[in-house]
XYZ file of C-alpha atoms in Angstrom:
741
model
C 23.442 -27.247 -2.409
C 20.931 -26.956 -5.230
C 20.820 -25.425 -8.707
C 17.806 -23.697 -10.227
C 17.071 -24.306 -13.903
C 14.849 -21.570 -15.372
C 12.791 -22.351 -18.475
C 10.827 -19.387 -19.901
C 7.574 -20.485 -21.554
C 7.427 -20.739 -25.345
C 3.736 -19.823 -25.248
C 2.868 -16.191 -24.899
C -0.059 -13.827 -24.792
C 0.192 -11.231 -27.534
C -0.725 -8.497 -25.082
C 1.865 -9.364 -22.441
C 5.651 -9.181 -22.760
C 7.949 -11.056 -20.355
C 11.511 -9.721 -19.988
C 13.921 -11.452 -17.610
C 17.577 -11.097 -16.653
C 19.965 -13.521 -14.920
C 22.623 -11.461 -13.160
C 26.331 -12.178 -13.021
C 27.640 -10.919 -9.647
C 29.843 -7.837 -10.185
C 33.443 -7.709 -9.031
C 32.656 -5.207 -6.322
C 29.673 -6.074 -4.162
C 28.491 -5.479 -0.627
C 29.716 -7.842 2.064
C 27.324 -10.726 2.486
C 26.301 -10.832 -1.189
C 29.260 -13.015 -2.307
C 27.395 -16.314 -2.368
C 24.090 -15.088 -3.789
C 22.726 -15.089 -7.328
C 19.642 -13.173 -8.449
C 17.218 -13.474 -11.379
C 14.720 -10.694 -12.134
C 11.675 -10.586 -14.419
C 9.157 -7.986 -15.556
C 5.755 -8.499 -17.192
C 4.607 -5.488 -19.219
C 1.920 -4.542 -21.720
C 3.204 -5.474 -25.190
C 1.211 -2.630 -26.739
C 2.945 -0.070 -24.529
C 6.468 -1.566 -24.556
C 7.580 -2.198 -28.114
C 11.245 -2.858 -27.368
C 12.422 -5.074 -24.514
C 16.010 -3.709 -24.464
C 15.218 -0.758 -22.151
C 13.523 -3.145 -19.737
C 16.571 -5.403 -19.715
C 18.639 -2.317 -18.914
C 16.339 -1.635 -15.957
C 16.757 -5.195 -14.706
C 20.536 -5.065 -15.048
C 20.735 -1.842 -13.025
C 18.306 -3.251 -10.448
C 20.603 -6.235 -9.872
C 23.489 -3.817 -9.264
C 21.363 -2.063 -6.639
C 20.820 -5.485 -5.068
C 24.501 -6.459 -4.995
C 25.592 -3.047 -3.665
C 23.161 -3.125 -0.700
C 24.406 -4.502 2.607
C 22.065 -6.277 5.002
C 19.330 -8.865 4.644
C 18.082 -10.310 1.360
C 14.710 -8.613 1.819
C 16.337 -5.200 2.270
C 18.444 -5.622 -0.877
C 15.392 -6.765 -2.858
C 13.478 -3.693 -1.712
C 16.256 -1.496 -3.091
C 16.149 -3.340 -6.427
C 12.359 -3.044 -6.754
C 12.440 0.592 -5.619
C 14.701 1.317 -8.599
C 12.381 -0.606 -10.946
C 9.358 1.302 -9.644
C 11.060 4.645 -10.318
C 11.923 3.593 -13.873
C 8.429 2.248 -14.524
C 6.796 5.364 -13.085
C 8.962 7.625 -15.259
C 8.102 5.516 -18.326
C 4.355 5.666 -17.639
C 4.449 9.419 -17.058
C 6.288 9.931 -20.348
C 3.843 7.673 -22.219
C 0.838 9.190 -20.379
C -0.362 5.736 -19.409
C -0.997 3.849 -16.187
C -0.191 0.286 -17.286
C 1.387 -1.645 -14.408
C 4.674 -3.514 -14.603
C 4.664 -6.778 -12.660
C 7.885 -7.996 -11.104
C 9.381 -11.213 -9.774
C 12.774 -12.030 -8.307
C 14.502 -15.264 -7.329
C 17.578 -15.205 -5.094
C 19.545 -18.416 -4.523
C 21.771 -18.650 -1.478
C 23.024 -22.167 -0.845
C 19.913 -24.313 -0.444
C 17.650 -21.379 0.365
C 15.522 -19.872 -2.383
C 13.970 -16.443 -1.836
C 10.972 -15.351 -3.933
C 9.828 -11.733 -4.226
C 6.692 -10.808 -6.167
C 5.227 -7.402 -7.080
C 1.677 -7.396 -8.405
C -0.692 -10.254 -9.390
C 1.971 -12.862 -10.141
C 1.320 -16.474 -9.194
C 3.992 -18.779 -7.760
C 2.797 -22.356 -8.200
C 5.148 -24.562 -6.153
C 5.430 -28.334 -6.675
C 6.752 -31.209 -4.543
C 5.720 -34.825 -4.311
C 2.151 -35.237 -5.568
C 0.827 -31.873 -4.468
C 0.833 -28.394 -5.893
C 0.204 -25.190 -3.959
C -0.330 -21.610 -4.995
C 1.551 -19.043 -2.899
C -0.857 -16.209 -3.642
C -4.411 -15.123 -2.967
C -5.981 -12.616 -5.415
C -6.622 -10.025 -2.709
C -2.909 -10.046 -1.895
C -1.774 -9.233 -5.409
C -1.360 -5.456 -5.253
C -1.180 -3.208 -8.280
C 2.410 -3.752 -9.377
C 5.096 -1.221 -10.276
C 4.933 2.122 -12.043
C 1.519 3.183 -10.677
C 2.662 5.543 -7.926
C 5.288 6.223 -5.312
C 3.960 3.377 -3.159
C 4.274 -0.233 -4.229
C 4.034 -3.665 -2.641
C 6.402 -6.639 -2.411
C 5.611 -10.112 -1.085
C 8.641 -11.973 0.184
C 8.793 -15.794 0.455
C 11.448 -18.204 1.725
C 11.323 -21.498 -0.213
C 13.414 -24.366 1.207
C 13.508 -26.078 -2.185
C 14.778 -29.646 -2.504
C 16.034 -31.458 -5.639
C 13.089 -32.685 -7.690
C 10.833 -29.810 -6.708
C 9.698 -27.106 -9.097
C 7.728 -23.916 -9.519
C 5.794 -21.983 -12.158
C 5.769 -18.163 -12.039
C 3.051 -16.616 -14.184
C 0.346 -13.934 -14.281
C -2.867 -14.251 -12.325
C -5.650 -15.769 -14.467
C -8.549 -13.289 -14.211
C -12.110 -13.528 -15.479
C -13.360 -11.656 -18.503
C -14.392 -8.839 -16.215
C -10.722 -8.140 -15.482
C -9.430 -4.722 -16.389
C -6.251 -3.270 -17.897
C -3.221 -5.350 -18.694
C -4.603 -8.662 -17.383
C -8.036 -8.755 -18.994
C -8.684 -12.237 -20.354
C -5.252 -13.672 -19.470
C -5.371 -17.392 -18.625
C -2.788 -19.658 -17.042
C -1.804 -21.711 -20.075
C -1.479 -18.741 -22.424
C 0.262 -16.345 -20.035
C 3.947 -15.610 -20.191
C 5.694 -17.486 -17.396
C 8.852 -19.204 -16.211
C 9.231 -22.814 -15.037
C 11.741 -23.360 -12.193
C 13.335 -26.790 -11.798
C 15.351 -27.663 -8.677
C 18.366 -29.970 -9.039
C 21.301 -30.918 -6.875
C 24.236 -28.694 -7.732
C 26.667 -26.026 -6.594
C 24.315 -23.120 -5.844
C 23.857 -21.658 -9.341
C 20.907 -20.305 -11.321
C 20.984 -21.349 -14.988
C 18.769 -20.839 -18.012
C 17.622 -24.028 -19.752
C 18.142 -24.438 -23.469
C 14.741 -26.087 -24.033
C 11.360 -24.570 -23.273
C 8.802 -26.140 -20.896
C 5.649 -27.718 -22.308
C 2.703 -26.517 -20.254
C 0.154 -28.801 -21.861
C 1.694 -31.754 -20.048
C 0.897 -30.132 -16.735
C -2.867 -29.757 -17.392
C -3.263 -27.310 -14.536
C -6.667 -26.260 -13.326
C -7.055 -23.672 -10.648
C -9.461 -24.513 -7.856
C -11.094 -21.796 -5.757
C -8.894 -20.592 -2.896
C -9.632 -21.683 0.624
C -11.819 -19.305 2.641
C -9.955 -16.469 4.328
C -9.989 -16.665 8.092
C -8.513 -14.534 10.809
C -5.022 -15.434 11.987
C -5.045 -17.389 15.225
C -2.480 -16.707 17.947
C 0.085 -19.350 18.689
C 3.578 -20.491 17.757
C 4.765 -20.250 14.163
C 4.427 -23.483 12.138
C 7.540 -25.583 11.652
C 9.483 -25.039 8.446
C 9.615 -28.216 6.350
C 11.746 -28.880 3.233
C 9.985 -27.661 0.138
C 7.823 -25.210 2.061
C 7.230 -21.638 0.900
C 6.806 -19.158 3.740
C 5.745 -15.524 3.428
C 8.314 -13.581 5.449
C 6.931 -10.048 5.095
C 5.021 -7.576 2.959
C 5.852 -4.047 1.972
C 2.542 -2.336 1.132
C 0.890 0.978 2.150
C -2.817 1.608 1.806
C -3.816 -2.067 1.846
C -7.234 -2.927 3.196
C -6.980 -6.716 3.260
C -7.189 -8.518 6.607
C -4.472 -10.572 8.240
C -4.838 -14.169 7.079
C -3.205 -17.528 7.402
C -4.253 -19.530 4.370
C -3.202 -22.498 2.283
C -5.062 -22.207 -1.018
C -4.792 -25.475 -2.908
C -4.423 -25.889 -6.658
C -5.454 -29.264 -8.139
C -3.869 -30.934 -11.111
C -5.346 -33.431 -13.554
C -2.162 -35.253 -14.617
C 0.904 -36.440 -12.611
C 3.609 -33.803 -12.675
C 6.509 -32.781 -10.440
C 4.753 -31.012 -7.576
C 5.482 -29.429 -4.288
C 3.699 -29.083 -0.983
C 3.941 -25.436 -0.103
C 2.184 -23.075 2.130
C 2.484 -19.471 3.062
C 1.616 -17.351 6.028
C 0.480 -13.777 5.657
C 2.007 -11.578 8.319
C 0.496 -8.193 7.579
C -2.335 -7.032 9.866
C -5.126 -4.709 8.651
C -4.383 -1.048 8.677
C -6.486 1.353 10.765
C -9.583 2.729 9.001
C -7.977 5.968 7.853
C -5.139 4.036 6.214
C -7.620 1.831 4.295
C -7.998 4.030 1.236
C -8.634 3.113 -2.359
C -5.912 3.450 -4.947
C -7.630 6.451 -6.521
C -7.847 8.295 -3.218
C -4.252 7.483 -2.441
C -3.007 8.766 -5.774
C -4.777 12.072 -5.221
C -3.690 12.669 -1.652
C -0.606 10.586 -0.984
C 1.497 11.251 -4.092
C 3.273 14.492 -5.047
C 1.436 14.543 -8.374
C -1.898 14.368 -6.555
C -0.890 17.212 -4.233
C -0.022 19.341 -7.270
C -3.467 18.869 -8.836
C -5.225 19.608 -5.563
C -3.104 22.716 -4.949
C -3.791 24.015 -8.461
C -7.506 23.653 -7.815
C -7.219 25.578 -4.553
C -5.326 28.421 -6.231
C -7.872 28.655 -9.095
C -10.789 28.869 -6.680
C -8.995 31.547 -4.655
C -8.416 33.628 -7.796
C -12.043 33.330 -8.929
C -13.220 34.319 -5.470
C -10.912 37.343 -5.436
C -12.295 38.544 -8.750
C -15.820 38.431 -7.319
C -14.955 40.450 -4.189
C -12.403 42.919 -5.636
C -14.913 45.696 -6.510
C -16.993 45.440 -3.289
C -13.723 45.364 -1.297
C -12.589 48.642 -2.866
C -15.905 50.299 -2.020
C -15.715 49.003 1.550
C -12.186 50.324 2.010
C -13.289 53.760 0.757
C -16.179 53.812 3.221
C -14.048 52.750 6.193
C -11.319 55.309 5.631
C -13.841 58.103 4.942
C -15.488 57.417 8.311
C -12.285 57.493 10.372
C -10.902 60.694 8.876
C -10.952 63.784 11.208
C -12.639 65.835 8.509
C -15.721 63.977 7.347
C -16.351 66.559 4.652
C -13.269 65.408 2.788
C -13.770 61.959 1.283
C -10.815 59.591 1.479
C -9.366 58.472 -1.826
C -6.982 55.513 -2.348
C -4.344 55.984 -4.967
C -4.155 53.597 -7.921
C -0.732 52.423 -6.712
C -2.108 51.472 -3.292
C -4.988 49.623 -4.888
C -2.594 47.729 -7.132
C -0.468 46.776 -4.122
C -3.507 45.558 -2.175
C -4.771 43.664 -5.221
C -1.511 41.700 -5.325
C -0.630 41.462 -1.613
C -3.919 40.182 -0.214
C -4.299 37.209 -2.631
C -0.625 36.323 -2.074
C -1.106 36.333 1.693
C -4.218 34.166 1.439
C -2.574 31.747 -1.007
C 0.620 31.541 1.086
C -1.335 30.690 4.225
C -3.385 28.107 2.314
C -0.269 26.501 0.825
C 1.467 26.320 4.212
C -1.536 24.738 5.909
C -2.109 22.310 3.035
C 1.556 21.329 2.856
C 1.832 20.733 6.595
C -1.370 18.697 6.711
C -0.285 16.603 3.716
C 3.113 15.843 5.226
C 1.586 15.015 8.602
C -0.862 12.642 6.943
C 1.911 10.823 5.060
C 3.941 10.622 8.278
C 0.942 9.154 10.108
C 0.220 6.554 7.427
C 3.802 5.306 7.264
C 4.105 5.254 11.064
C 0.877 3.263 11.419
C 2.210 0.713 8.938
C 5.431 0.455 10.943
C 3.485 -0.046 14.171
C 1.451 -2.839 12.584
C 4.571 -4.678 11.389
C 6.271 -4.269 14.786
C 3.232 -5.774 16.517
C 3.395 -8.751 14.160
C 7.134 -9.156 14.719
C 6.796 -9.179 18.509
C 4.237 -11.974 18.199
C 6.545 -14.160 16.110
C 8.349 -17.117 17.672
C 10.558 -17.752 14.611
C 13.695 -15.545 14.951
C 14.159 -15.318 11.160
C 10.606 -14.082 10.600
C 10.904 -11.720 13.526
C 14.096 -10.178 12.145
C 12.638 -9.727 8.646
C 9.534 -8.003 10.020
C 11.557 -5.713 12.281
C 13.779 -4.675 9.377
C 10.667 -3.991 7.288
C 9.221 -1.894 10.118
C 12.450 0.099 10.309
C 12.086 0.913 6.607
C 8.601 2.282 7.241
C 9.885 4.422 10.117
C 12.577 5.812 7.797
C 9.881 6.719 5.276
C 7.743 8.338 7.978
C 10.639 10.449 9.238
C 11.220 11.807 5.748
C 8.175 13.930 6.592
C 9.509 14.913 10.026
C 10.468 13.291 13.324
C 7.991 12.970 16.169
C 8.120 11.538 19.674
C 6.158 8.507 18.451
C 8.529 7.825 15.540
C 11.617 8.102 17.755
C 10.053 5.833 20.374
C 9.086 3.235 17.765
C 12.558 3.334 16.227
C 14.060 2.695 19.676
C 11.725 -0.280 20.200
C 12.793 -1.771 16.858
C 16.499 -1.284 17.632
C 16.124 -2.914 21.050
C 14.461 -5.999 19.593
C 16.982 -6.258 16.740
C 19.788 -5.951 19.312
C 18.299 -8.810 21.330
C 18.149 -11.034 18.232
C 21.741 -10.212 17.218
C 23.232 -10.465 20.735
C 24.091 -6.760 20.878
C 24.561 -4.966 24.194
C 24.658 -1.175 24.344
C 27.344 0.616 26.374
C 27.330 4.169 27.732
C 30.451 6.018 26.542
C 31.905 9.153 28.128
C 34.712 11.415 26.907
C 38.030 10.418 28.462
C 39.820 13.710 27.744
C 37.423 16.604 27.013
C 38.804 18.362 23.952
C 41.026 15.410 23.010
C 44.808 15.240 22.896
C 45.069 18.158 20.488
C 47.098 18.842 17.365
C 47.110 16.422 14.451
C 47.592 13.407 16.711
C 46.060 10.303 15.094
C 45.672 7.484 17.604
C 46.403 4.184 15.887
C 47.110 1.893 18.847
C 46.238 1.851 22.567
C 47.674 -0.357 25.338
C 46.780 -0.331 29.027
C 48.888 -1.267 32.071
C 47.782 -2.893 35.343
C 47.521 0.584 36.894
C 44.966 1.533 34.159
C 47.445 3.992 32.618
C 47.074 4.287 28.848
C 49.768 4.543 26.183
C 48.628 5.776 22.767
C 50.580 5.489 19.510
C 50.428 8.315 16.966
C 50.191 6.938 13.428
C 51.337 10.250 11.901
C 54.601 10.744 13.814
C 55.113 7.236 15.192
C 55.484 8.513 18.771
C 53.819 7.455 22.050
C 52.015 9.526 24.709
C 51.078 8.502 28.237
C 47.698 9.139 29.902
C 47.775 8.746 33.702
C 44.690 7.442 35.503
C 43.588 9.772 38.316
C 40.604 9.832 40.674
C 38.859 12.385 38.457
C 39.711 10.758 35.123
C 42.813 10.861 32.941
C 45.558 13.430 32.557
C 48.245 13.768 29.897
C 51.758 13.123 31.285
C 53.935 15.923 29.904
C 57.097 14.384 31.445
C 56.840 11.139 29.479
C 59.023 10.955 26.355
C 58.887 8.132 23.827
C 59.475 9.137 20.241
C 61.588 7.960 17.271
C 64.905 9.506 16.345
C 68.444 9.209 17.715
C 68.330 6.977 20.808
C 71.834 6.140 22.003
C 73.762 4.853 19.004
C 70.650 3.820 17.071
C 68.512 5.813 14.693
C 64.963 4.586 15.265
C 62.165 5.073 12.766
C 58.458 5.664 13.517
C 56.979 3.004 15.780
C 54.664 0.478 14.090
C 53.533 -1.510 17.135
C 53.872 -1.556 20.925
C 53.131 -3.640 24.028
C 52.637 -2.954 27.713
C 55.325 -4.472 29.987
C 54.980 -5.996 33.452
C 56.492 -4.189 36.422
C 59.496 -6.556 36.595
C 61.578 -6.194 33.455
C 65.265 -5.678 32.855
C 64.874 -2.128 31.529
C 62.417 -0.912 34.175
C 60.109 0.396 31.421
C 56.337 0.381 31.156
C 55.956 0.044 27.376
C 57.961 -1.537 24.542
C 57.699 -0.396 20.900
C 59.254 -1.512 17.611
C 59.928 0.210 14.280
C 59.761 -1.290 10.784
C 63.512 -2.099 10.841
C 63.421 -4.325 13.932
C 64.614 -1.791 16.542
C 63.073 -2.247 20.004
C 62.510 0.827 22.189
C 61.773 0.728 25.951
C 59.987 3.747 27.484
C 58.837 4.610 30.988
C 60.083 5.608 34.416
C 62.461 3.824 36.772
C 62.843 5.262 40.264
C 61.246 8.510 39.117
C 63.740 8.904 36.285
C 62.662 8.640 32.628
C 63.687 5.510 30.706
C 64.392 5.591 26.960
C 66.476 2.649 25.690
C 66.830 1.187 22.195
C 68.045 -2.286 21.177
C 68.431 -3.623 17.627
C 67.072 -7.140 17.212
C 69.328 -9.520 15.340
C 67.834 -9.754 11.844
C 66.951 -13.068 10.162
C 69.307 -14.516 7.566
C 67.626 -12.698 4.652
C 67.411 -9.433 6.593
C 64.280 -7.448 7.433
C 61.606 -6.558 4.952
C 58.976 -4.579 6.876
C 58.187 -5.433 10.493
C 54.411 -5.168 10.905
C 53.485 -6.464 14.367
C 54.805 -8.070 17.554
C 53.410 -10.197 20.379
C 54.759 -12.299 23.239
C 54.007 -15.947 23.957
C 55.396 -17.764 27.012
C 58.004 -15.011 27.524
C 59.346 -15.083 23.953
C 58.974 -12.261 21.426
C 57.198 -13.084 18.130
C 57.841 -10.724 15.207
C 55.890 -10.677 11.919
C 57.630 -9.520 8.727
C 54.753 -9.025 6.304
C 56.904 -8.143 3.293
C 59.107 -11.256 3.406
C 56.377 -13.584 4.698
C 58.304 -14.323 7.868
C 57.257 -15.202 11.406
C 60.175 -15.241 13.884
C 60.571 -15.953 17.593
C 63.213 -14.503 19.947
C 63.933 -16.228 23.252
C 63.771 -13.722 26.074
C 64.804 -13.195 29.661
C 63.062 -10.464 31.667
C 61.831 -8.944 28.425
C 65.334 -8.658 26.969
C 65.733 -10.345 23.562
C 69.299 -10.736 22.348
C 69.390 -14.202 20.712
C 69.136 -14.895 17.017
C 65.608 -15.341 15.668
C 64.086 -18.766 15.067
C 61.797 -19.068 12.003
C 58.448 -20.480 13.064
C 57.228 -21.523 9.617
C 58.291 -25.036 8.667
C 57.004 -26.956 5.676
C 53.759 -24.985 5.765
C 53.993 -21.270 4.999
C 50.882 -19.104 4.945
C 50.772 -15.702 3.205
C 51.273 -12.639 5.415
C 51.212 -9.814 2.851
C 47.702 -8.777 3.969
C 48.173 -9.572 7.667
C 47.515 -6.750 10.152
C 48.586 -7.818 13.647
C 49.340 -10.657 16.063
C 48.094 -11.828 19.454
C 49.195 -14.958 21.317
C 48.062 -17.221 24.155
C 50.214 -20.084 25.419
C 51.374 -21.972 22.282
C 48.808 -20.413 19.939
C 49.515 -17.418 17.694
C 46.525 -15.678 16.097
C 46.938 -13.564 12.943
C 44.349 -10.964 11.833
C 44.064 -10.071 8.123
C 42.763 -7.031 6.241
C 39.668 -8.887 4.981
C 38.624 -9.814 8.545
C 39.597 -13.499 8.603
C 41.868 -15.019 11.267
C 44.584 -17.713 11.180
C 45.723 -19.785 14.162
C 49.257 -21.201 14.269
C 50.248 -23.668 16.989
C 53.501 -25.405 17.874
C 56.770 -24.917 19.764
C 59.801 -25.305 17.508
C 57.708 -24.790 14.377
C 54.042 -24.012 13.881
C 51.226 -25.556 11.872
C 48.553 -23.092 10.815
C 44.823 -23.315 10.146
C 44.055 -20.615 7.600
C 41.362 -19.494 7.877
C 40.428 -20.383 11.434
C 36.592 -20.281 11.314
C 34.304 -18.144 13.421
C 31.469 -19.959 15.178
C 28.043 -18.321 15.177
C 24.943 -19.297 17.125
C 22.038 -17.959 15.087
C 18.368 -18.911 14.961
C 18.989 -21.983 17.108
C 21.856 -23.353 14.996
C 25.661 -23.236 15.194
C 27.384 -22.220 11.976
C 31.083 -22.090 11.104
C 32.066 -19.323 8.683
C 35.553 -18.349 7.434
C 34.842 -14.721 8.351
C 32.013 -12.553 9.560
C 30.216 -10.018 7.389
C 32.381 -7.220 8.824
C 36.008 -6.134 8.599
C 38.062 -5.823 11.788
C 40.753 -3.161 12.141
C 42.181 -3.943 15.600
C 42.013 -6.552 18.343
C 43.015 -7.284 21.942
C 43.571 -10.577 23.770
C 42.740 -10.329 27.478
C 44.808 -12.509 29.857
C 43.534 -15.113 32.378
C 41.431 -15.696 34.390
C 39.083 -14.832 31.501
C 41.164 -15.127 28.317
C 39.183 -13.887 25.331
C 39.585 -11.895 22.136
C 37.924 -8.528 21.475
C 37.801 -7.292 17.869
C 37.047 -3.745 16.698
C 34.715 -3.200 13.743
C 35.673 0.424 13.202
C 33.027 1.597 10.721
C 30.181 0.335 12.910
C 31.853 1.482 16.160
C 31.241 -1.994 17.567
C 33.381 -4.481 19.497
C 32.935 -8.253 19.111
C 33.665 -10.484 22.103
C 34.758 -14.008 21.036
C 36.305 -16.996 22.766
C 39.746 -18.355 21.908
C 37.936 -20.789 19.599
C 36.436 -17.729 17.829
C 32.945 -18.506 19.080
C 31.053 -15.201 18.976
C 29.650 -14.473 22.447
C 28.484 -10.855 22.336
C 28.645 -7.604 20.439
C 29.033 -4.225 22.159
C 27.835 -0.972 20.607
C 27.323 2.604 21.839
C 24.049 3.432 23.559
C 21.489 5.204 21.389
C 20.082 7.364 24.190
C 22.522 7.601 27.112
C 26.057 8.945 27.386
C 27.903 11.095 24.895
C 27.299 10.658 21.188
C 30.423 9.312 19.508
C 31.892 11.114 16.470
C 30.306 10.266 13.124
C 33.446 8.564 11.811
C 35.246 5.245 11.979
C 37.084 4.384 15.170
C 40.870 4.369 14.781
C 41.901 2.205 17.761
C 40.650 0.609 20.973
C 41.691 -1.475 23.976
C 40.196 -3.324 26.945
C 41.811 -2.315 30.247
C 42.468 -4.707 33.159
C 39.612 -2.942 34.987
C 37.200 -4.047 32.180
C 36.775 -0.709 30.464
C 36.577 -0.348 26.689
C 38.543 2.674 25.470
C 37.820 3.723 21.875
C 39.729 6.350 19.870
C 38.527 8.609 17.054
C 41.504 10.548 15.693
C 42.746 12.474 18.753
C 39.572 11.898 20.817
C 39.159 9.146 23.432
C 35.947 7.681 24.884
C 35.494 5.061 27.594
C 32.668 2.688 28.597
C 32.346 0.151 31.396
C 31.953 -3.482 30.339
C 29.200 -5.460 32.103
């Protein structure tokens, strides 16, 4: 782990104001952002921005956008900079100016440092005795607040202790224009970044850096050459790699460069390089900024439309009188009586004077609007196609994923102006490649019961028997229904009865959990359920006659709190009492449990208040929690638990152990031998994770995007995996099934 020490420069250019903000992660943040810290900075014209407090407010809100965005770091940074661009654009429009705002962001995640730059901002990176500049002038872009489109360069810096970096404005010649005219490296506002061993924190230094000790002189950049095909270069410690760009309307070519920056005195330095991954746009996309602002932005469309309307009005004024004379002549010639001249009433003339220009203007507006939207759609789609082509040529999985996610963003922007066959096809290509990187396989789902079960039935649990029959638990009433497998599908068994209430001498409450039973059991039932008070209920058919028996389990010494879940290991029933933090085992014979319970927790007791459900295999008991983590408890007379029991991920060629995945699981199933495994339901994403008993993630299953029936746009409520290897997923009272490969 490393720490980053940020030291803003004490020197400043009177014309440039640097405002920066080090974020404190909020209490509520998107999953995956827990171990990340972000620092944001803006460079602005001091003459236009008198007070830095509003800018700090922008940066604070931008960090909230970052922490509330799920997904990759690059996607979250795009959301943060999109917010900053909107604020800067609104400010410039109010001030009637076009001064750019330049942006920089640093995200620290463990030992990985992510850099994001908007506009002509240098990132001088130091290690050993070398210093490299991660920017070429033609890659700078215009910055934020100029228009709806903006650019972001995204770098991954594997920084090591002892390395450093200097973020500052681009030194331009005296011919430079606007905000950066005459700015030089030593006078510009900047921030020094020092890398130290630590605990993964970004901190602000109390002292300021002294730039004169560095004596930096910028040497001319290396010549730009076309990117050569071949495998991606290896990623060395201290290296800065450009992962992707987010720019429309760029005319620069694809390059792979390593511009060097020399230094006159020994300083901490860093060998860095970057690789540009954006290919040139087609000729029609290579427009200047002025042309783009007139055609591509809503403000530009408004000016152009106003000009069209003014010209139409001037033209109408020139033809109004001749048009009236022409109309008189035409109607006088077609009248039956040529001796009677045709006269148009003043009211008719007034109507024509208004209607005809409106018709012409309406047609012009419709044509102009459609052409403008089609052009924007085409530009965005071309950018997406370029990024996809670059991604498919990448051998580095991390770079490939970043580029594909960037391409998906461009497709989203293109489809804001309408969907086309090309945009849908490109989106499908991106999804297929992202699925391959993430180990996702798509399944074709079909409705199990057309129209669903009916009523207000809310399926909260599903179990399957060896005959492929399904038993579904209603979370609203706590009752169970049976679905019988037939040659043509499934049918609801109206003769099956399994509901709470008076059963024999016991009053049974709503069922909270259930299990399928083998054919040979003492009660002759097919399913066993339990209520929150420890009452077992056996339901099914025996010899064609319905079975409905209830047995009260002997309570533990302190009585029952709230029974949450049950499972069976090696023929014994395991009951979890979440309220009283108890895990108990009942010895059984032919699925009849009459003995007193044996507490399984010994000297080690793990919390169960947030536990959801249990599964078991041989001597191991697995416990699933609300936050998605899993515990494993092993032992016979008493159990020892590993909490959490880590998931194992194989990603980008490496095996990682994590306490939980970046998703929350709502249900799970353990399949028996010969292929024992655990399947977990991620309800909001309608996906099922297939993991080994060591929680090594093997595969992820999701619904097909093109085949089968489209699943409801809501979270799944339950699922199961049948002995015939079918996944059955429930949405309220609807059931869908897909065949596992």
